Amino acid sequence: MLAIFHKAFAHPPEELKSPASHHSSKQPKLPEETLAEFLSAHPTDTFSMTFGHTAVLAYVKPERPYSVHQRLFTAFDDIYCLFMGSLNNLCAQIKQYGLSKNTNEAMFVIEAYRTLRDRGPYPADQVIKDLEGSFAFVVYDSKAGTVFTALGSDGGVKLYWGIAADGSVVISDDLEIIKAGCAKSFAPFPKGFMFHSEGGLMSFEHPMNKIRAMPRVDSEGVMCGANFKVDTYSRVSSIPRRGSEANWTQWEDHYAS
């Protein structure tokens, strides 16, 4: 899968951008170039959507539709979800949310997002922490202009992100696409974390701890983006607020100084 979001509303961490990107032999590419490369790598089984200059979503149809590590693309009410992997407790989750039995993982994630956005009874970190299995997803709310991404903590699914030539954030499970499109400004998306365009990056397993960016150095000794880790010795200054109006604002002060 591939998702690209303009920097004006996605607001990726500054540490993800490497100062070496514009001084190396390989330069980062523009979003349209990365999309073209992704589509050319999968010429017959790819579906993509472009939302003006704000967002791009692309999806490769699975070779086996019932694979354990499935790939899904679903849209409802102007909310789009790219999902990879599987949820072991999907049946329990759809029962808790009062959804139909034929609800798949991507449909469930959209419904969970809508619940958080509109009336969230729980903080976002608790909702994601309740999910069991190997999973990664990207949600794009085209009406609100927001992005919500999460990666499970078990490492069963890989996800990467980086910064394009125009500052857009690029998210994909294809490492080669990320490397080619973002040059030195990329990193693995951290396991057990979630990212929201209005609140930034946080650990859904340790929501009360700050996040520390650790510089990545490649085999050439060049700084290459950053790995993000939970700072076990530093906690946020206040308890995250509850309620729908606070669900996307509880990330404040999560970065360690």
Short mmCIF file of C-alpha atoms in Angstrom, two decimals:
data_model
loop_
_atom_site.label_atom_id
_atom_site.label_comp_id
_atom_site.label_asym_id
_atom_site.label_seq_id
_atom_site.Cartn_x
_atom_site.Cartn_y
_atom_site.Cartn_z
CA MET A 1 0.00 0.00 0.00
CA LEU A 2 0.97 3.63 -0.45
CA ALA A 3 -0.36 6.78 1.17
CA ILE A 4 0.98 10.30 0.61
CA PHE A 5 -0.27 13.37 2.47
CA HIS A 6 0.65 17.02 1.98
CA LYS A 7 2.75 18.54 4.75
CA ALA A 8 0.23 21.37 5.25
CA PHE A 9 -2.11 19.09 7.18
CA ALA A 10 -0.23 15.85 7.90
CA HIS A 11 2.52 17.46 10.06
CA PRO A 12 5.03 14.58 10.23
CA PRO A 13 7.76 14.72 12.91
CA GLU A 14 10.58 17.07 11.98
CA GLU A 15 13.15 14.46 13.02
CA LEU A 16 12.02 12.22 10.17
CA LYS A 17 13.62 14.58 7.68
CA SER A 18 17.35 14.07 7.19
CA PRO A 19 19.53 17.09 6.32
CA ALA A 20 21.54 14.71 4.13
CA SER A 21 18.63 14.08 1.73
CA HIS A 22 19.34 17.10 -0.44
CA HIS A 23 23.11 16.59 -0.42
CA SER A 24 23.29 12.92 -1.40
CA SER A 25 23.49 11.42 -4.86
CA LYS A 26 19.91 10.16 -4.51
CA GLN A 27 17.40 12.99 -4.20
CA PRO A 28 13.89 12.62 -2.75
CA LYS A 29 11.09 12.53 -5.31
CA LEU A 30 7.85 14.44 -5.69
CA PRO A 31 4.65 12.58 -4.67
CA GLU A 32 3.51 12.11 -8.27
CA GLU A 33 6.85 10.47 -9.13
CA THR A 34 6.58 8.06 -6.20
CA LEU A 35 3.00 7.18 -7.16
CA ALA A 36 4.04 6.53 -10.77
CA GLU A 37 6.84 4.24 -9.60
CA PHE A 38 4.47 2.35 -7.29
CA LEU A 39 1.92 1.87 -10.06
CA SER A 40 4.56 0.73 -12.56
CA ALA A 41 5.77 -1.90 -10.08
CA HIS A 42 2.24 -3.34 -9.98
CA PRO A 43 0.78 -2.58 -13.43
CA THR A 44 -2.20 -4.94 -13.41
CA ASP A 45 -3.41 -5.22 -9.82
CA THR A 46 -3.22 -1.70 -8.38
CA PHE A 47 -5.98 0.77 -7.54
CA SER A 48 -5.26 4.40 -6.67
CA MET A 49 -7.13 7.58 -5.73
CA THR A 50 -5.86 11.14 -5.81
CA PHE A 51 -7.45 13.93 -3.76
CA GLY A 52 -6.24 17.07 -5.52
CA HIS A 53 -2.88 18.12 -4.10
CA THR A 54 -3.67 16.94 -0.58
CA ALA A 55 -3.54 13.15 -0.63
CA VAL A 56 -2.87 9.99 -2.61
CA LEU A 57 -3.94 6.45 -1.71
CA ALA A 58 -2.84 3.36 -3.63
CA TYR A 59 -3.63 -0.26 -3.00
CA VAL A 60 -2.31 -3.52 -4.43
CA LYS A 61 -4.94 -6.23 -4.64
CA PRO A 62 -3.90 -9.36 -2.73
CA GLU A 63 -2.86 -12.43 -4.68
CA ARG A 64 -4.83 -14.60 -2.28
CA PRO A 65 -7.97 -12.84 -1.00
CA TYR A 66 -8.13 -14.93 2.19
CA SER A 67 -4.49 -14.69 3.21
CA VAL A 68 -3.70 -14.24 6.91
CA HIS A 69 -1.85 -11.03 6.08
CA GLN A 70 -4.65 -9.59 3.99
CA ARG A 71 -4.74 -6.19 2.29
CA LEU A 72 -7.99 -4.25 2.34
CA PHE A 73 -9.17 -0.91 0.99
CA THR A 74 -12.54 0.40 2.14
CA ALA A 75 -14.35 3.73 2.04
CA PHE A 76 -17.43 5.01 3.85
CA ASP A 77 -18.80 8.51 4.41
CA ASP A 78 -15.70 10.14 2.83
CA ILE A 79 -13.40 8.16 5.13
CA TYR A 80 -10.88 5.86 3.45
CA CYS A 81 -8.96 3.02 5.08
CA LEU A 82 -5.98 1.00 3.89
CA PHE A 83 -5.54 -2.04 6.15
CA MET A 84 -2.93 -4.81 6.25
CA GLY A 85 -2.85 -7.91 8.43
CA SER A 86 -5.65 -9.31 10.55
CA LEU A 87 -7.33 -8.82 13.92
CA ASN A 88 -7.62 -11.91 16.11
CA ASN A 89 -10.44 -10.37 18.13
CA LEU A 90 -12.41 -8.89 15.24
CA CYS A 91 -15.60 -10.76 16.18
CA ALA A 92 -15.49 -9.42 19.73
CA GLN A 93 -14.81 -5.89 18.48
CA ILE A 94 -17.66 -5.79 15.96
CA LYS A 95 -20.00 -7.15 18.64
CA GLN A 96 -18.87 -4.41 21.04
CA TYR A 97 -19.50 -1.75 18.39
CA GLY A 98 -22.80 -3.28 17.30
CA LEU A 99 -21.65 -3.91 13.71
CA SER A 100 -22.81 -6.59 11.28
CA LYS A 101 -21.10 -9.99 11.25
CA ASN A 102 -19.71 -9.49 7.74
CA THR A 103 -17.70 -6.41 8.83
CA ASN A 104 -14.04 -6.76 7.86
CA GLU A 105 -11.04 -5.15 9.53
CA ALA A 106 -10.96 -2.04 7.34
CA MET A 107 -14.68 -1.43 7.86
CA PHE A 108 -14.23 -1.85 11.60
CA VAL A 109 -11.31 0.61 11.71
CA ILE A 110 -13.42 3.22 9.91
CA GLU A 111 -16.23 2.74 12.42
CA ALA A 112 -13.80 2.95 15.35
CA TYR A 113 -12.36 6.15 13.88
CA ARG A 114 -15.84 7.66 13.41
CA THR A 115 -16.68 6.81 17.02
CA LEU A 116 -13.52 8.50 18.27
CA ARG A 117 -14.07 11.52 16.05
CA ASP A 118 -17.73 12.07 16.84
CA ARG A 119 -18.43 10.81 20.34
CA GLY A 120 -15.37 8.87 21.56
CA PRO A 121 -16.12 7.29 24.96
CA TYR A 122 -12.49 6.20 25.26
CA PRO A 123 -9.14 7.81 24.47
CA ALA A 124 -7.69 6.79 21.12
CA ASP A 125 -4.76 4.91 22.65
CA GLN A 126 -7.11 2.58 24.55
CA VAL A 127 -9.16 1.82 21.43
CA ILE A 128 -6.03 0.78 19.48
CA LYS A 129 -4.54 -1.08 22.43
CA ASP A 130 -7.66 -3.26 22.53
CA LEU A 131 -6.91 -4.57 19.03
CA GLU A 132 -5.24 -7.99 18.98
CA GLY A 133 -3.27 -9.29 16.02
CA SER A 134 -0.78 -8.22 13.38
CA PHE A 135 -2.00 -5.05 11.73
CA ALA A 136 -1.22 -1.72 10.16
CA PHE A 137 -3.68 0.83 8.85
CA VAL A 138 -3.93 4.30 7.36
CA VAL A 139 -7.18 6.24 7.64
CA TYR A 140 -7.80 9.39 5.61
CA ASP A 141 -10.82 11.53 6.48
CA SER A 142 -11.22 13.63 3.35
CA LYS A 143 -13.92 15.87 4.86
CA ALA A 144 -11.93 16.75 7.96
CA GLY A 145 -8.57 16.58 6.18
CA THR A 146 -7.05 14.34 8.85
CA VAL A 147 -4.80 11.28 8.85
CA PHE A 148 -4.76 8.47 11.41
CA THR A 149 -2.18 5.67 11.22
CA ALA A 150 -1.24 2.83 13.56
CA LEU A 151 1.03 -0.21 13.59
CA GLY A 152 0.57 -3.24 15.83
CA SER A 153 3.18 -4.05 18.43
CA ASP A 154 3.94 -7.67 17.51
CA GLY A 155 6.04 -6.89 14.43
CA GLY A 156 4.01 -9.17 12.18
CA VAL A 157 3.38 -6.35 9.69
CA LYS A 158 6.00 -3.87 8.52
CA LEU A 159 5.34 -0.22 7.76
CA TYR A 160 7.66 2.62 6.75
CA TRP A 161 7.35 6.36 6.44
CA GLY A 162 9.40 9.20 5.07
CA ILE A 163 9.46 12.71 3.66
CA ALA A 164 9.06 13.46 -0.07
CA ALA A 165 10.80 16.26 -1.97
CA ASP A 166 7.96 18.71 -1.27
CA GLY A 167 7.74 17.83 2.43
CA SER A 168 4.77 15.48 2.10
CA VAL A 169 4.71 12.41 4.34
CA VAL A 170 4.89 9.07 2.51
CA ILE A 171 3.65 5.85 4.19
CA SER A 172 4.04 2.39 2.69
CA ASP A 173 4.76 -1.26 3.42
CA ASP A 174 7.12 -1.27 0.42
CA LEU A 175 10.60 -0.38 1.69
CA GLU A 176 12.06 0.06 -1.79
CA ILE A 177 9.38 2.57 -2.73
CA ILE A 178 10.08 4.51 0.47
CA LYS A 179 13.84 4.48 -0.13
CA ALA A 180 13.47 5.63 -3.73
CA GLY A 181 10.93 8.34 -2.94
CA CYS A 182 12.36 9.74 0.28
CA ALA A 183 16.14 9.27 -0.16
CA LYS A 184 17.68 9.57 3.32
CA SER A 185 14.55 10.91 5.01
CA PHE A 186 12.76 7.73 6.04
CA ALA A 187 12.47 5.24 8.89
CA PRO A 188 10.45 2.21 9.98
CA PHE A 189 7.13 3.27 11.45
CA PRO A 190 7.50 2.41 15.16
CA LYS A 191 5.75 -0.70 16.44
CA GLY A 192 3.00 -0.10 18.98
CA PHE A 193 2.60 3.54 17.88
CA MET A 194 -0.09 5.65 16.27
CA PHE A 195 0.08 8.93 14.40
CA HIS A 196 -2.65 11.52 13.96
CA SER A 197 -2.22 14.63 11.85
CA GLU A 198 -3.63 16.87 14.59
CA GLY A 199 -1.84 15.28 17.52
CA GLY A 200 1.36 13.77 16.19
CA LEU A 201 3.03 10.51 17.19
CA MET A 202 2.50 8.56 20.40
CA SER A 203 2.76 5.05 21.81
CA PHE A 204 -0.63 3.48 22.35
CA GLU A 205 0.98 1.00 24.74
CA HIS A 206 2.63 3.71 26.87
CA PRO A 207 0.49 6.83 26.32
CA MET A 208 1.76 8.57 29.46
CA ASN A 209 5.40 8.45 28.38
CA LYS A 210 7.13 10.98 26.17
CA ILE A 211 8.65 9.99 22.84
CA ARG A 212 12.33 10.33 22.01
CA ALA A 213 13.66 10.58 18.45
CA MET A 214 16.86 8.56 17.98
CA PRO A 215 18.90 9.51 14.87
CA ARG A 216 19.39 6.67 12.37
CA VAL A 217 22.75 6.25 10.65
CA ASP A 218 23.01 4.12 7.50
CA SER A 219 25.87 1.91 6.32
CA GLU A 220 27.53 4.96 4.75
CA GLY A 221 27.59 6.76 8.11
CA VAL A 222 24.96 9.27 6.96
CA MET A 223 22.05 10.35 9.14
CA CYS A 224 18.93 8.71 7.75
CA GLY A 225 15.73 9.90 9.43
CA ALA A 226 15.02 8.84 13.01
CA ASN A 227 13.72 5.94 15.06
CA PHE A 228 11.12 6.89 17.64
CA LYS A 229 11.23 5.23 21.05
CA VAL A 230 9.30 5.47 24.29
CA ASP A 231 11.24 7.40 26.91
CA THR A 232 10.66 5.18 29.95
CA TYR A 233 12.07 7.82 32.33
CA SER A 234 10.01 10.77 31.15
CA ARG A 235 6.27 11.17 31.45
CA VAL A 236 3.82 13.70 30.11
CA SER A 237 3.06 16.65 32.35
CA SER A 238 -0.67 16.02 32.54
CA ILE A 239 -3.10 13.13 32.29
CA PRO A 240 -4.60 12.84 28.78
CA ARG A 241 -8.08 14.28 28.72
CA ARG A 242 -11.14 12.16 28.04
CA GLY A 243 -14.05 12.98 25.79
CA SER A 244 -14.61 13.42 22.07
CA GLU A 245 -13.26 16.97 21.99
CA ALA A 246 -9.97 15.81 23.49
CA ASN A 247 -9.32 12.50 21.75
CA TRP A 248 -7.02 14.04 19.14
CA THR A 249 -5.39 16.63 21.42
CA GLN A 250 -3.97 14.33 24.10
CA TRP A 251 -0.61 14.00 22.34
CA GLU A 252 0.67 17.39 23.53
CA ASP A 253 4.12 17.34 25.16
CA HIS A 254 4.82 13.71 24.21
CA TYR A 255 8.22 14.56 22.73
CA ALA A 256 11.10 14.47 25.16
CA SER A 257 13.37 17.48 25.06
#
